[in-house]
mmCIF file of C-alpha atoms in Angstrom:
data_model
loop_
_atom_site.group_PDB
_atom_site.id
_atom_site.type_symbol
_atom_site.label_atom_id
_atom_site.label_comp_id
_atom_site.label_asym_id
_atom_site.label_seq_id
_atom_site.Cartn_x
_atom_site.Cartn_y
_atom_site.Cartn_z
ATOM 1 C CA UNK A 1 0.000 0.000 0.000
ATOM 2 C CA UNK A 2 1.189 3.605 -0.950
ATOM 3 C CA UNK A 3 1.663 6.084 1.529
ATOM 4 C CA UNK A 4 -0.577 8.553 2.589
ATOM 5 C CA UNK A 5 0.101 11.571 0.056
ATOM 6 C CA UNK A 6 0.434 14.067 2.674
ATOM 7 C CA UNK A 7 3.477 12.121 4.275
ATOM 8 C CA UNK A 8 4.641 12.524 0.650
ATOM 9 C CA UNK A 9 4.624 16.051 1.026
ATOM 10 C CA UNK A 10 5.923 16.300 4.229
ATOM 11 C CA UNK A 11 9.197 14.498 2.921
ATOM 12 C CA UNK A 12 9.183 16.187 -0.396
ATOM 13 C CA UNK A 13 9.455 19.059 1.261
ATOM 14 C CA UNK A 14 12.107 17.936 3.952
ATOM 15 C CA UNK A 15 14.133 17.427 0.965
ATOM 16 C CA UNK A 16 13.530 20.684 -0.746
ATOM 17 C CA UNK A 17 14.652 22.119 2.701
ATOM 18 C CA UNK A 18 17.946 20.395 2.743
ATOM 19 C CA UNK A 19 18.764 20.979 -1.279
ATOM 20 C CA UNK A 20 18.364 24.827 -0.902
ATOM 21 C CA UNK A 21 20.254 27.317 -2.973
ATOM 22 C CA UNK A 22 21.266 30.626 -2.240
ATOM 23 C CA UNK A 23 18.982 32.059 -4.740
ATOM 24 C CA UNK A 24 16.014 30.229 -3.179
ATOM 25 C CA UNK A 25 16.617 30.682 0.590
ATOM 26 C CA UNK A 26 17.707 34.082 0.843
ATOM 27 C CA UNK A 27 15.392 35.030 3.350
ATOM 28 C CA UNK A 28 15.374 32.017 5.588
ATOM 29 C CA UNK A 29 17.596 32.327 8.670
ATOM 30 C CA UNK A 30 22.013 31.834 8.867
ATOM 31 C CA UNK A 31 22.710 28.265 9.404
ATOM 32 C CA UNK A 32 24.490 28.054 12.507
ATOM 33 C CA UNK A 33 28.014 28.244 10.872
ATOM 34 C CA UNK A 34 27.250 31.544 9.659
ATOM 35 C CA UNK A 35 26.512 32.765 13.208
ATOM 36 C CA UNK A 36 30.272 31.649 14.179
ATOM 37 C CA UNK A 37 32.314 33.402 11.525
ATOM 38 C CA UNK A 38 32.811 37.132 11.472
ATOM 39 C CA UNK A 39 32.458 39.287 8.122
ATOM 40 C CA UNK A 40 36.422 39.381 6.949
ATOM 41 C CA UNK A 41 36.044 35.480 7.237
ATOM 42 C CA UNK A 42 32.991 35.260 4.833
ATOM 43 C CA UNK A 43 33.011 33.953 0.584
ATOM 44 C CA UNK A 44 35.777 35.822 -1.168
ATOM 45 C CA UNK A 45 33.815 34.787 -4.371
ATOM 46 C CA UNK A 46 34.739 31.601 -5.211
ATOM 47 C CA UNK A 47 31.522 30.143 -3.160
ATOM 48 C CA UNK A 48 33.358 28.398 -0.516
ATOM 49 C CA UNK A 49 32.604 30.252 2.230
ATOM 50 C CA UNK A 50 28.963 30.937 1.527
ATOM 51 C CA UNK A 51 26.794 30.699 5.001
ATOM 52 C CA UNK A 52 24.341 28.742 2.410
ATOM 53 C CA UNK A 53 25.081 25.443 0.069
ATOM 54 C CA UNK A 54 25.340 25.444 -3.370
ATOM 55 C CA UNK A 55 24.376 22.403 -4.925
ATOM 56 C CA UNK A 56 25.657 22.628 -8.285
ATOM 57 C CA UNK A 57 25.652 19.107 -9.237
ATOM 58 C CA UNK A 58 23.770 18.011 -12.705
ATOM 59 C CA UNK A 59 22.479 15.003 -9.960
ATOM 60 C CA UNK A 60 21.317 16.961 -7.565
ATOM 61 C CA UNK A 61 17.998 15.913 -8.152
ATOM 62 C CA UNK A 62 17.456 12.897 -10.710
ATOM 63 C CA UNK A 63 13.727 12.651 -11.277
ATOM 64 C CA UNK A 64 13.411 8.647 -11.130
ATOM 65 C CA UNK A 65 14.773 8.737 -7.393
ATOM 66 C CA UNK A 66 11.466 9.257 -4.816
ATOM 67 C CA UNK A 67 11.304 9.176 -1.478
ATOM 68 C CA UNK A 68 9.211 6.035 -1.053
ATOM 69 C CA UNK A 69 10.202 4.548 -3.712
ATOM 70 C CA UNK A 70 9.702 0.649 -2.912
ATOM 71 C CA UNK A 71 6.597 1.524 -1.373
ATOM 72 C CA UNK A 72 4.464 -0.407 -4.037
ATOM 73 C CA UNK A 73 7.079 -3.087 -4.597
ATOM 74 C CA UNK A 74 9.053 -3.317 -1.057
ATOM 75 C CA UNK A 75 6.928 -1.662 1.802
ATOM 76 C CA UNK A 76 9.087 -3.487 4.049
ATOM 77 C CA UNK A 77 12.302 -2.274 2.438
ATOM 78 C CA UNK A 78 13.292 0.592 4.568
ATOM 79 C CA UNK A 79 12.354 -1.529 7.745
ATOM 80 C CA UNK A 80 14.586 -3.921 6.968
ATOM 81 C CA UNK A 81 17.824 -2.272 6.220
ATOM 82 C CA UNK A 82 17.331 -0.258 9.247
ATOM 83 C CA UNK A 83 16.811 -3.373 11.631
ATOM 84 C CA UNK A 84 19.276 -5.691 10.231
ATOM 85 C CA UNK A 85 21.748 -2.609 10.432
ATOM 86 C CA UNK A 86 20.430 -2.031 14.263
ATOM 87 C CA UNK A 87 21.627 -6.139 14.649
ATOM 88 C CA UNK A 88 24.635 -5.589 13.165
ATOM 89 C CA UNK A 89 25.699 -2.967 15.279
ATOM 90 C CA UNK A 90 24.616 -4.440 18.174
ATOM 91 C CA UNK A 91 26.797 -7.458 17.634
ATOM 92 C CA UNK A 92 29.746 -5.613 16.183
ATOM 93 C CA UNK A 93 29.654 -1.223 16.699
ATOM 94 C CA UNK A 94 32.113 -1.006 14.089
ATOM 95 C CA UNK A 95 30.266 -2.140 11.673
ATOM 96 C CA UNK A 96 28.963 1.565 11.462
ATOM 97 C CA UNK A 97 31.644 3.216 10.178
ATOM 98 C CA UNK A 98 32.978 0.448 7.888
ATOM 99 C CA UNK A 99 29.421 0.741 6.233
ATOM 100 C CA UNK A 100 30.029 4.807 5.985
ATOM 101 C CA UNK A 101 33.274 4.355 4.499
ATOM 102 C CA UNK A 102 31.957 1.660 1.907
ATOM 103 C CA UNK A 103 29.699 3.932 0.925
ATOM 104 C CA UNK A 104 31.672 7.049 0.144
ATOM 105 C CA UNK A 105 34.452 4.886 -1.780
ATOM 106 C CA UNK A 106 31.523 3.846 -3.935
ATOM 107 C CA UNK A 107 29.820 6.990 -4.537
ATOM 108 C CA UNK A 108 33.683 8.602 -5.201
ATOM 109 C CA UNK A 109 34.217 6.155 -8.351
ATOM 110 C CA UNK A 110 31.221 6.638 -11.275
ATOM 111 C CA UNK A 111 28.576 7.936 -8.592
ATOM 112 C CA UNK A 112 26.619 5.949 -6.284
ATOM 113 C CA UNK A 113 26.225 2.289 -8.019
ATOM 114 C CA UNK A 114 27.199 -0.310 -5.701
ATOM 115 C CA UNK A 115 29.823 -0.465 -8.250
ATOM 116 C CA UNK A 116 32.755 -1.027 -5.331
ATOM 117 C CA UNK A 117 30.665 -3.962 -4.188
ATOM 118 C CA UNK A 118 31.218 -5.943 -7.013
ATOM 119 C CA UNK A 119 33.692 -9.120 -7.184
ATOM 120 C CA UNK A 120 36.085 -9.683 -10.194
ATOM 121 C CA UNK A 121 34.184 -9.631 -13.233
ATOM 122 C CA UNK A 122 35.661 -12.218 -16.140
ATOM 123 C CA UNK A 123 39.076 -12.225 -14.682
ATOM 124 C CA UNK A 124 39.634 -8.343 -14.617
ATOM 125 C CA UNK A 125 40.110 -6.174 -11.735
ATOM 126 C CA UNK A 126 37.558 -4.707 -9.649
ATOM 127 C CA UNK A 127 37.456 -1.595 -7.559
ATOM 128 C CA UNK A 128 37.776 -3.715 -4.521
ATOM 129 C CA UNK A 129 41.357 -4.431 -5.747
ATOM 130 C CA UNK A 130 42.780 -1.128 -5.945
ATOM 131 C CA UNK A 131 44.704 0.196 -3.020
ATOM 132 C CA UNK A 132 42.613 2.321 -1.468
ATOM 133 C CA UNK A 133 39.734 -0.204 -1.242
ATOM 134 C CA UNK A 134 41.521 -3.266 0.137
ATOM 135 C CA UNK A 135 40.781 -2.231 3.669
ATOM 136 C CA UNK A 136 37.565 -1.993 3.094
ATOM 137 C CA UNK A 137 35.478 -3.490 5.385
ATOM 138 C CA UNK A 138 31.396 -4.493 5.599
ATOM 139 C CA UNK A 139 30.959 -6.302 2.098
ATOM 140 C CA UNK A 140 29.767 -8.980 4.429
ATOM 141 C CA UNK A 141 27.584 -7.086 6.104
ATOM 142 C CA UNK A 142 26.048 -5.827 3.104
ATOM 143 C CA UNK A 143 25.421 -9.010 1.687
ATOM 144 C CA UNK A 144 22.784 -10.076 5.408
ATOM 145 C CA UNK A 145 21.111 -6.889 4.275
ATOM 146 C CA UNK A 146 20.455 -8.083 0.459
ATOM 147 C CA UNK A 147 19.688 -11.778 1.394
ATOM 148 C CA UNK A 148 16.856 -10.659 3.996
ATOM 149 C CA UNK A 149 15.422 -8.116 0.999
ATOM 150 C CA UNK A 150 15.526 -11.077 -1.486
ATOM 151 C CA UNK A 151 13.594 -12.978 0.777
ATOM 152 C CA UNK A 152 11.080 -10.482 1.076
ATOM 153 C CA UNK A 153 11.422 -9.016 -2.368
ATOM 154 C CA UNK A 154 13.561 -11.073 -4.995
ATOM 155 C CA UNK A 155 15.095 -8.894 -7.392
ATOM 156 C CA UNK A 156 13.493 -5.085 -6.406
ATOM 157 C CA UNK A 157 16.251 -3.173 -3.767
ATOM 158 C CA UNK A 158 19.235 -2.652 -5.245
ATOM 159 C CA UNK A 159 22.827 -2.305 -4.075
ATOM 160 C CA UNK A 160 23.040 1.303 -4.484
ATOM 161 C CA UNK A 161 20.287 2.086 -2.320
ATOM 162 C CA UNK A 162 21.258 -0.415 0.244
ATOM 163 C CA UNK A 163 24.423 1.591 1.025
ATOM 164 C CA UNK A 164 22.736 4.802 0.960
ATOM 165 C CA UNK A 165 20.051 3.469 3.227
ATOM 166 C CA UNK A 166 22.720 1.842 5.454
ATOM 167 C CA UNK A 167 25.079 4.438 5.711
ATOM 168 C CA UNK A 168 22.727 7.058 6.751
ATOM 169 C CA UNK A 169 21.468 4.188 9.642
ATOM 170 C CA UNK A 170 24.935 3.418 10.767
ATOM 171 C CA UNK A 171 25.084 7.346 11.299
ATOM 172 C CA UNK A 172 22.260 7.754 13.472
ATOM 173 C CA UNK A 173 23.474 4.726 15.762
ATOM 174 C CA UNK A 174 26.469 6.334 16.322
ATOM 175 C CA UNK A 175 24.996 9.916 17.385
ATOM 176 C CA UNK A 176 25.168 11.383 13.684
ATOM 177 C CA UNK A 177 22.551 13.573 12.146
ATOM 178 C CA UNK A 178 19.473 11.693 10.467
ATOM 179 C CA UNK A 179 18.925 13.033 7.028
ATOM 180 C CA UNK A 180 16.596 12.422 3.835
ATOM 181 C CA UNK A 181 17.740 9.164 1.751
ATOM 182 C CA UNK A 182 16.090 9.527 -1.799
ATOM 183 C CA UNK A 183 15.774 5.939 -3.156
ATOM 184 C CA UNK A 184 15.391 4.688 -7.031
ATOM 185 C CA UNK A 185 19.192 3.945 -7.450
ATOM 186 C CA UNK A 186 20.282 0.914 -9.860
ATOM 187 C CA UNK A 187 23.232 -1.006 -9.526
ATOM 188 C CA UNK A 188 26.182 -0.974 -12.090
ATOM 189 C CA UNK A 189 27.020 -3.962 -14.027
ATOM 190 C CA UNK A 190 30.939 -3.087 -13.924
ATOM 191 C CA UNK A 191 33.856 -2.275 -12.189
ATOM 192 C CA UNK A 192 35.777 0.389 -12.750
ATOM 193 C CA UNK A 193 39.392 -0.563 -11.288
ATOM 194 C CA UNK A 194 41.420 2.018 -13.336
ATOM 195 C CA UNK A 195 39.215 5.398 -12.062
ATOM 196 C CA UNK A 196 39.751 4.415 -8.584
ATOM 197 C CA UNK A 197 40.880 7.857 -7.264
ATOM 198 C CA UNK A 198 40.476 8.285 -2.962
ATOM 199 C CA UNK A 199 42.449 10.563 -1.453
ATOM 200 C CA UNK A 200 45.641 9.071 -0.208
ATOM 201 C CA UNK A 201 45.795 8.788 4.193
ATOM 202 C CA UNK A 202 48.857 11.150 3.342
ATOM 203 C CA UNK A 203 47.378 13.679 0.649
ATOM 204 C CA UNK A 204 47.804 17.472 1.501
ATOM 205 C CA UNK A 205 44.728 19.701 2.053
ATOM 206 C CA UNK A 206 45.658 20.648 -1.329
ATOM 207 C CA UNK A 207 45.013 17.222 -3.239
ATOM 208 C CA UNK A 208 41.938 16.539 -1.109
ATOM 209 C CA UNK A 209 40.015 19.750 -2.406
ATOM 210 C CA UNK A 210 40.568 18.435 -5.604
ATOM 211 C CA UNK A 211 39.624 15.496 -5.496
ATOM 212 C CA UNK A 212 36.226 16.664 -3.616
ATOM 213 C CA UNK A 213 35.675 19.538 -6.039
ATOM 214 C CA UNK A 214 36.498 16.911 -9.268
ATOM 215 C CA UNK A 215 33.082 15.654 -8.010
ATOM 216 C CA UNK A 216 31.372 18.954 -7.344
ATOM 217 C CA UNK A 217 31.778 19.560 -3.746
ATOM 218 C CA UNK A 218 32.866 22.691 -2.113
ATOM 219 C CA UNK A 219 36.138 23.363 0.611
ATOM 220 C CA UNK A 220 33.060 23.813 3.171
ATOM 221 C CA UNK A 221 31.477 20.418 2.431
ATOM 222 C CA UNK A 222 35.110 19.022 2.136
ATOM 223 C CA UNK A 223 35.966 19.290 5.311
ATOM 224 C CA UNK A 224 32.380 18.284 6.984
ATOM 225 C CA UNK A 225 32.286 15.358 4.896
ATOM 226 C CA UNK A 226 35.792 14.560 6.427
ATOM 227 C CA UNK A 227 34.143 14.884 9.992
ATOM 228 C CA UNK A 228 32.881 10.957 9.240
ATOM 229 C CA UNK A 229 36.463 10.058 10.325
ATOM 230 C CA UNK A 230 35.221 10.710 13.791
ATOM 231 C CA UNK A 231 33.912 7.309 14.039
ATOM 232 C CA UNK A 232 36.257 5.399 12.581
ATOM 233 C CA UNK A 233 39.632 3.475 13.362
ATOM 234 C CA UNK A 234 43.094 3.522 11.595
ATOM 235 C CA UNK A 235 45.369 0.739 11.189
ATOM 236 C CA UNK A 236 48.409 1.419 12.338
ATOM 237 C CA UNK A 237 50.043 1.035 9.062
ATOM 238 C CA UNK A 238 48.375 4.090 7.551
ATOM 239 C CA UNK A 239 50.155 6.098 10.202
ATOM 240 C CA UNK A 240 53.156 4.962 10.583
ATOM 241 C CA UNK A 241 55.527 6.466 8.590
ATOM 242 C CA UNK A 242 54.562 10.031 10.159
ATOM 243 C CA UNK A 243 55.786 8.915 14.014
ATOM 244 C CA UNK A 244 58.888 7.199 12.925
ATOM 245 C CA UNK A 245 60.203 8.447 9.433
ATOM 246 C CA UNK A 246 58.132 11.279 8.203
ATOM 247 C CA UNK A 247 58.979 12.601 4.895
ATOM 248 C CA UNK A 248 62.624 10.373 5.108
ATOM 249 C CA UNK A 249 63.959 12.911 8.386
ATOM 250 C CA UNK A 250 64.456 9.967 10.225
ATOM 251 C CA UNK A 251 61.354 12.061 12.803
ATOM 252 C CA UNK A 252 58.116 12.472 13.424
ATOM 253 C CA UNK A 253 55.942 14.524 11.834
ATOM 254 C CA UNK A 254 56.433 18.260 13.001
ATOM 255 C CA UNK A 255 52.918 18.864 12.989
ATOM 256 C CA UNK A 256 52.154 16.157 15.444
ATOM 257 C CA UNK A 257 51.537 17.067 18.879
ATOM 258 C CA UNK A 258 54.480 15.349 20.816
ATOM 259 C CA UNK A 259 52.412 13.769 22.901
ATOM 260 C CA UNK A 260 50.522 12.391 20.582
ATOM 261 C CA UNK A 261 53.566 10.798 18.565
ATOM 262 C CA UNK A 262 54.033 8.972 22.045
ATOM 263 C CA UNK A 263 50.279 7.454 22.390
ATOM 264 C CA UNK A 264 50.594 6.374 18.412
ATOM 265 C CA UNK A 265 53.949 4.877 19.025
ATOM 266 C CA UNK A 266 52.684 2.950 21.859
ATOM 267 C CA UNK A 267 49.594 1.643 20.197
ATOM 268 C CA UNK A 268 51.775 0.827 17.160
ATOM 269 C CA UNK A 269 54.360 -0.861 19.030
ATOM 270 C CA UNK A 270 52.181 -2.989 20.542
ATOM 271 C CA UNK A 271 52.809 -7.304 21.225
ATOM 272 C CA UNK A 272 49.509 -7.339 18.582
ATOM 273 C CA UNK A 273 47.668 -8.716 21.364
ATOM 274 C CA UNK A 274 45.370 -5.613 21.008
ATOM 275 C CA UNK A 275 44.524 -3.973 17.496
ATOM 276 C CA UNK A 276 47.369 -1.756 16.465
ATOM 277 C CA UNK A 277 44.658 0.724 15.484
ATOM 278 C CA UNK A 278 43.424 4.033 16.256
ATOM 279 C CA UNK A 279 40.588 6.463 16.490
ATOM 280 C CA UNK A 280 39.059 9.899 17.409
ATOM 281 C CA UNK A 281 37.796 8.989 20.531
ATOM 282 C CA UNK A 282 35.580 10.959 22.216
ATOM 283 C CA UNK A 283 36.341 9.562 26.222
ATOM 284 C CA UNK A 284 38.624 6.738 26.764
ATOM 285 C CA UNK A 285 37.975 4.587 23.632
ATOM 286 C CA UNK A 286 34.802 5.724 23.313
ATOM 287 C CA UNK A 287 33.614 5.747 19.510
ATOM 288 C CA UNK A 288 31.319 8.163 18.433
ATOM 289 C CA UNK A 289 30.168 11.014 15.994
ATOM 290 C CA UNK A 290 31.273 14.544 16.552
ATOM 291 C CA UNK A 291 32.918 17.567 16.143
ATOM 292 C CA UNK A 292 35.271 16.578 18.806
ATOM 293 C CA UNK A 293 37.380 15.324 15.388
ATOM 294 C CA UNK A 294 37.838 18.867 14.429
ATOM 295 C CA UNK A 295 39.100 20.083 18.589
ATOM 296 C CA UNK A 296 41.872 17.180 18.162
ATOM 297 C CA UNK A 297 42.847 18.104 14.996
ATOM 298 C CA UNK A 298 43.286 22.206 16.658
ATOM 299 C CA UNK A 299 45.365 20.371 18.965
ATOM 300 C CA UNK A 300 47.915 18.766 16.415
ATOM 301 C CA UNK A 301 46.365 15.229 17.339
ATOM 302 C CA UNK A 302 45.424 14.340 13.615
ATOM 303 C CA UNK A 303 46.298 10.873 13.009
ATOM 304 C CA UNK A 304 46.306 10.821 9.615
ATOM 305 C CA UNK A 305 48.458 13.287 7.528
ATOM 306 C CA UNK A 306 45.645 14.271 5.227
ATOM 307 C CA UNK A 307 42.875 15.079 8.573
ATOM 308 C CA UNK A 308 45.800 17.444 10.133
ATOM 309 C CA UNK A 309 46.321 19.198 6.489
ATOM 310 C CA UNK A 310 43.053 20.618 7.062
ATOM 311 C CA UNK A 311 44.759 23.018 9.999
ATOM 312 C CA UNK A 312 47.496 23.646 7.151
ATOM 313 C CA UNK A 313 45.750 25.924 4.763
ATOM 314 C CA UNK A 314 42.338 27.832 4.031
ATOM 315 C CA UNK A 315 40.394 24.581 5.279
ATOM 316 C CA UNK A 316 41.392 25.896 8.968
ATOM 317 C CA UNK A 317 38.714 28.377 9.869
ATOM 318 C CA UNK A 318 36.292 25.833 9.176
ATOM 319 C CA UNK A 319 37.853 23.375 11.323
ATOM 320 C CA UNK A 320 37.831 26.244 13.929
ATOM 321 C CA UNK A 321 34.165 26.883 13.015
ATOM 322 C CA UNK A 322 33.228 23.199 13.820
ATOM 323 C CA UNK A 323 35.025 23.071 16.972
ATOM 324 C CA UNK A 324 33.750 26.163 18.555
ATOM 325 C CA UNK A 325 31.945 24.258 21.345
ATOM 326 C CA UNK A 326 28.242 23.993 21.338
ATOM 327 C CA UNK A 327 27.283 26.554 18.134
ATOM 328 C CA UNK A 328 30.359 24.594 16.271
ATOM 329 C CA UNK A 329 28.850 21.140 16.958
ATOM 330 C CA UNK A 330 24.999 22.545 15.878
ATOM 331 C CA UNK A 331 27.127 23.810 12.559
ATOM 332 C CA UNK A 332 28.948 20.304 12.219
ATOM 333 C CA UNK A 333 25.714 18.418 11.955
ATOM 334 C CA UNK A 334 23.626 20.499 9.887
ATOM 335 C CA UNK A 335 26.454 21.124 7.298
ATOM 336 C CA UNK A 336 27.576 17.075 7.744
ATOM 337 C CA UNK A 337 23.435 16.324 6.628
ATOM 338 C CA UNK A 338 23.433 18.539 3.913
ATOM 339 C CA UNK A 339 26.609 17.319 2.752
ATOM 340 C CA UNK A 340 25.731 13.944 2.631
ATOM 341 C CA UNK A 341 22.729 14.458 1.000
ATOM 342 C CA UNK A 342 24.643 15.636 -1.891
ATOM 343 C CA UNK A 343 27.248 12.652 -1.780
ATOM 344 C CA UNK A 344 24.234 10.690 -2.094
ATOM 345 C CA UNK A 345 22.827 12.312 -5.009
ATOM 346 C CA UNK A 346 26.016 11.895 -7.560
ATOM 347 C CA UNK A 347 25.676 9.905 -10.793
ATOM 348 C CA UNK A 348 23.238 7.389 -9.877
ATOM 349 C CA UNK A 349 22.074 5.136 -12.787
ATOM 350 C CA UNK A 350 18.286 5.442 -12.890
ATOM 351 C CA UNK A 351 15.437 4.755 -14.792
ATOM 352 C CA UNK A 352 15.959 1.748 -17.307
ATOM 353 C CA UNK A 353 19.555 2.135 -16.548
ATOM 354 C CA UNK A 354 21.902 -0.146 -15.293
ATOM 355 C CA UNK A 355 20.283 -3.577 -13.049
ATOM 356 C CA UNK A 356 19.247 -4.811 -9.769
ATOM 357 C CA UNK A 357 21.374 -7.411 -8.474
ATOM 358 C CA UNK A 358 20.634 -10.289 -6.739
ATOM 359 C CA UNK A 359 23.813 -10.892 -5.403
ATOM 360 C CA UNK A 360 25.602 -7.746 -4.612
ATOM 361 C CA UNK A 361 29.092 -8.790 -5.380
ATOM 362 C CA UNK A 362 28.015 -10.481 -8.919
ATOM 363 C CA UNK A 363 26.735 -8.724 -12.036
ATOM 364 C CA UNK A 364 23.190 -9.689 -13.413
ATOM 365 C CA UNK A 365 24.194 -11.991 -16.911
#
């Protein structure tokens, strides 16, 4: 049965909310980051410091997507990913952000197509091979979703909305904002090993705009996007080189708080009895979403290279923005829900386009 129209409007209208433009919500109030920054800090003109988003993207808003969509074909649809995610996480709480991260290396390579789900397709490789996917984690987790949707629905939710779905659940059980998930997404029927292109653990701020602006985002939604790295973990090998031999100085990274250096090289030091990983921790080892990411960075405690660029250039009075207390937290999670409501919009295959898969890491012959 369809939803009642008037809850159609309602979320139609949530979504308008979220995708406004300058021109169309000039009179509505300062999000809260504008109430943090003074008037020698605002856009210079190149829109990245507008107190409003600009979503300039030619997918912004594909028709075929709906809020809804599955609701003549999948009622249950929603319910499900939401509830198996919910199990997940109870039985494993880092199953959250590997779900997150899944879904922002997929949406980074051809749009969001479940495309880095997919296994090696007639001997080639798939994105899953290419270096910044193979620690990738949550494939599995994925595939509990799809099997309990098949059962329900054989061949109607695909891939693409799966992670969208999932990613934006994983979020809210980890204290993240809840935002509008458009559904309608098909899945890919390739891989697209050679255009993997993720910024690298040690990119500068430099090389991490660029690779968010390649795909339409501005230095504003850059670095909230980047606040998603407050729930996850880093191995320690990602780190390494910048507490031991940064740069080939035979030292630590200069940037590094020296305190810091000293918790990293104990963790990464370790007898491997406990994971030689780490996070932003809120309290203890306490995982959870925040601007609290943004303080520690402030405080030279970035552990990767490219999340303490962002204190190293123009990206800083954002950071500074985000970590101004209560306002900056308020500013974090509206501009993080806007954000990914954009991430979620790029490329995706609609209409007659592309397939729904039955298995998510195999191709429909």
């Amino acid at each position: 049965m369809l939803r009642h129209p008037v809850w159609g409007a309602i979320c139609l209208l949530a979504v308008l909310l979220v995708l406004c433009t300058d021109k169309l919500c000039t009179d509505a109030r300062p999000s809260a980051y504008a109430l943090l920054v003074d008037d020698d800090d605002e856009d210079d003109g190149d829109g990245s410091g507008s107190s409003s988003f600009s979503f300039s993207s030619p997918h912004e808003t594909p028709d075929e997507l709906a809020f809804g969509f599955y609701d003549g074909t999948c009622p249950s649809a929603e319910a499900i990913v939401a509830s198996t995610v919910r199990e997940l996480f109870a039985a494993d709480a880092n199953v959250a952000a590997a779900l997150v991260r899944l879904f922002f290396h997929d949406c980074f390579v051809h749009g969001c197509d479940a495309s880095v789900l997919l296994d090696r397709i007639g001997g080639g490789k798939s994105e899953r091979d290419a270096a910044p996917n193979r620690s990738l984690r949550g494939f599995g987790a994925v595939d509990k979703i799809k099997a309990r949707l098949e059962k329900q629905c054989p061949g109607t939710v695909s891939c693409a909305d799966i992670l969208a779905l999932a990613a934006r659940d994983s979020l809210v059980l980890v204290g993240g904002p809840t935002y509008p998930v458009l559904t309608g997404r098909r899945d890919s029927a390739g891989s697209f090993y050679d255009d993997v292109n993720i910024p690298a653990p040690n990119a500068t701020y430099a090389m991490t705009l660029s690779a968010f602006a390649r795909r339409g985002f501005t230095e504003r939604e850059t670095v909230a996007l980047l606040g998603a790295h407050s729930i996850g973990k880093v191995q320690c090998r990602f780190f390494r080189d910048r507490i031991y031999n940064f740069a080939g100085t035979g030292e630590p990274d200069d940037s590094l708080d020296a305190d810091m250096v000293g918790e990293m090289r104990a963790v990464c030091s370790g007898d491997g009895a406990a994971p030689m990983e780490m996070g932003y921790y809120r309290q203890g080892r306490e995982v959870g979403f925040g601007a609290h990411y943004y303080a520690k960075l402030l405080a030279g405690r970035g552990i990767l290279r490219s999340d303490q660029q962002l204190t190293a250039g123009s990206t800083v009075r954002w950071v500074r923005a985000y970590a101004a207390g209560h306002r900056g937290e308020e500013a974090f999670r509206e501009d993080f829900a806007h954000a990914m409501v954009k991430l979620s919009a790029l490329a995706p295959l609609k209409g007659s386009a592309g397939q729904v898969r039955v298995s998510c890491s195999k191709s429909v012959e």
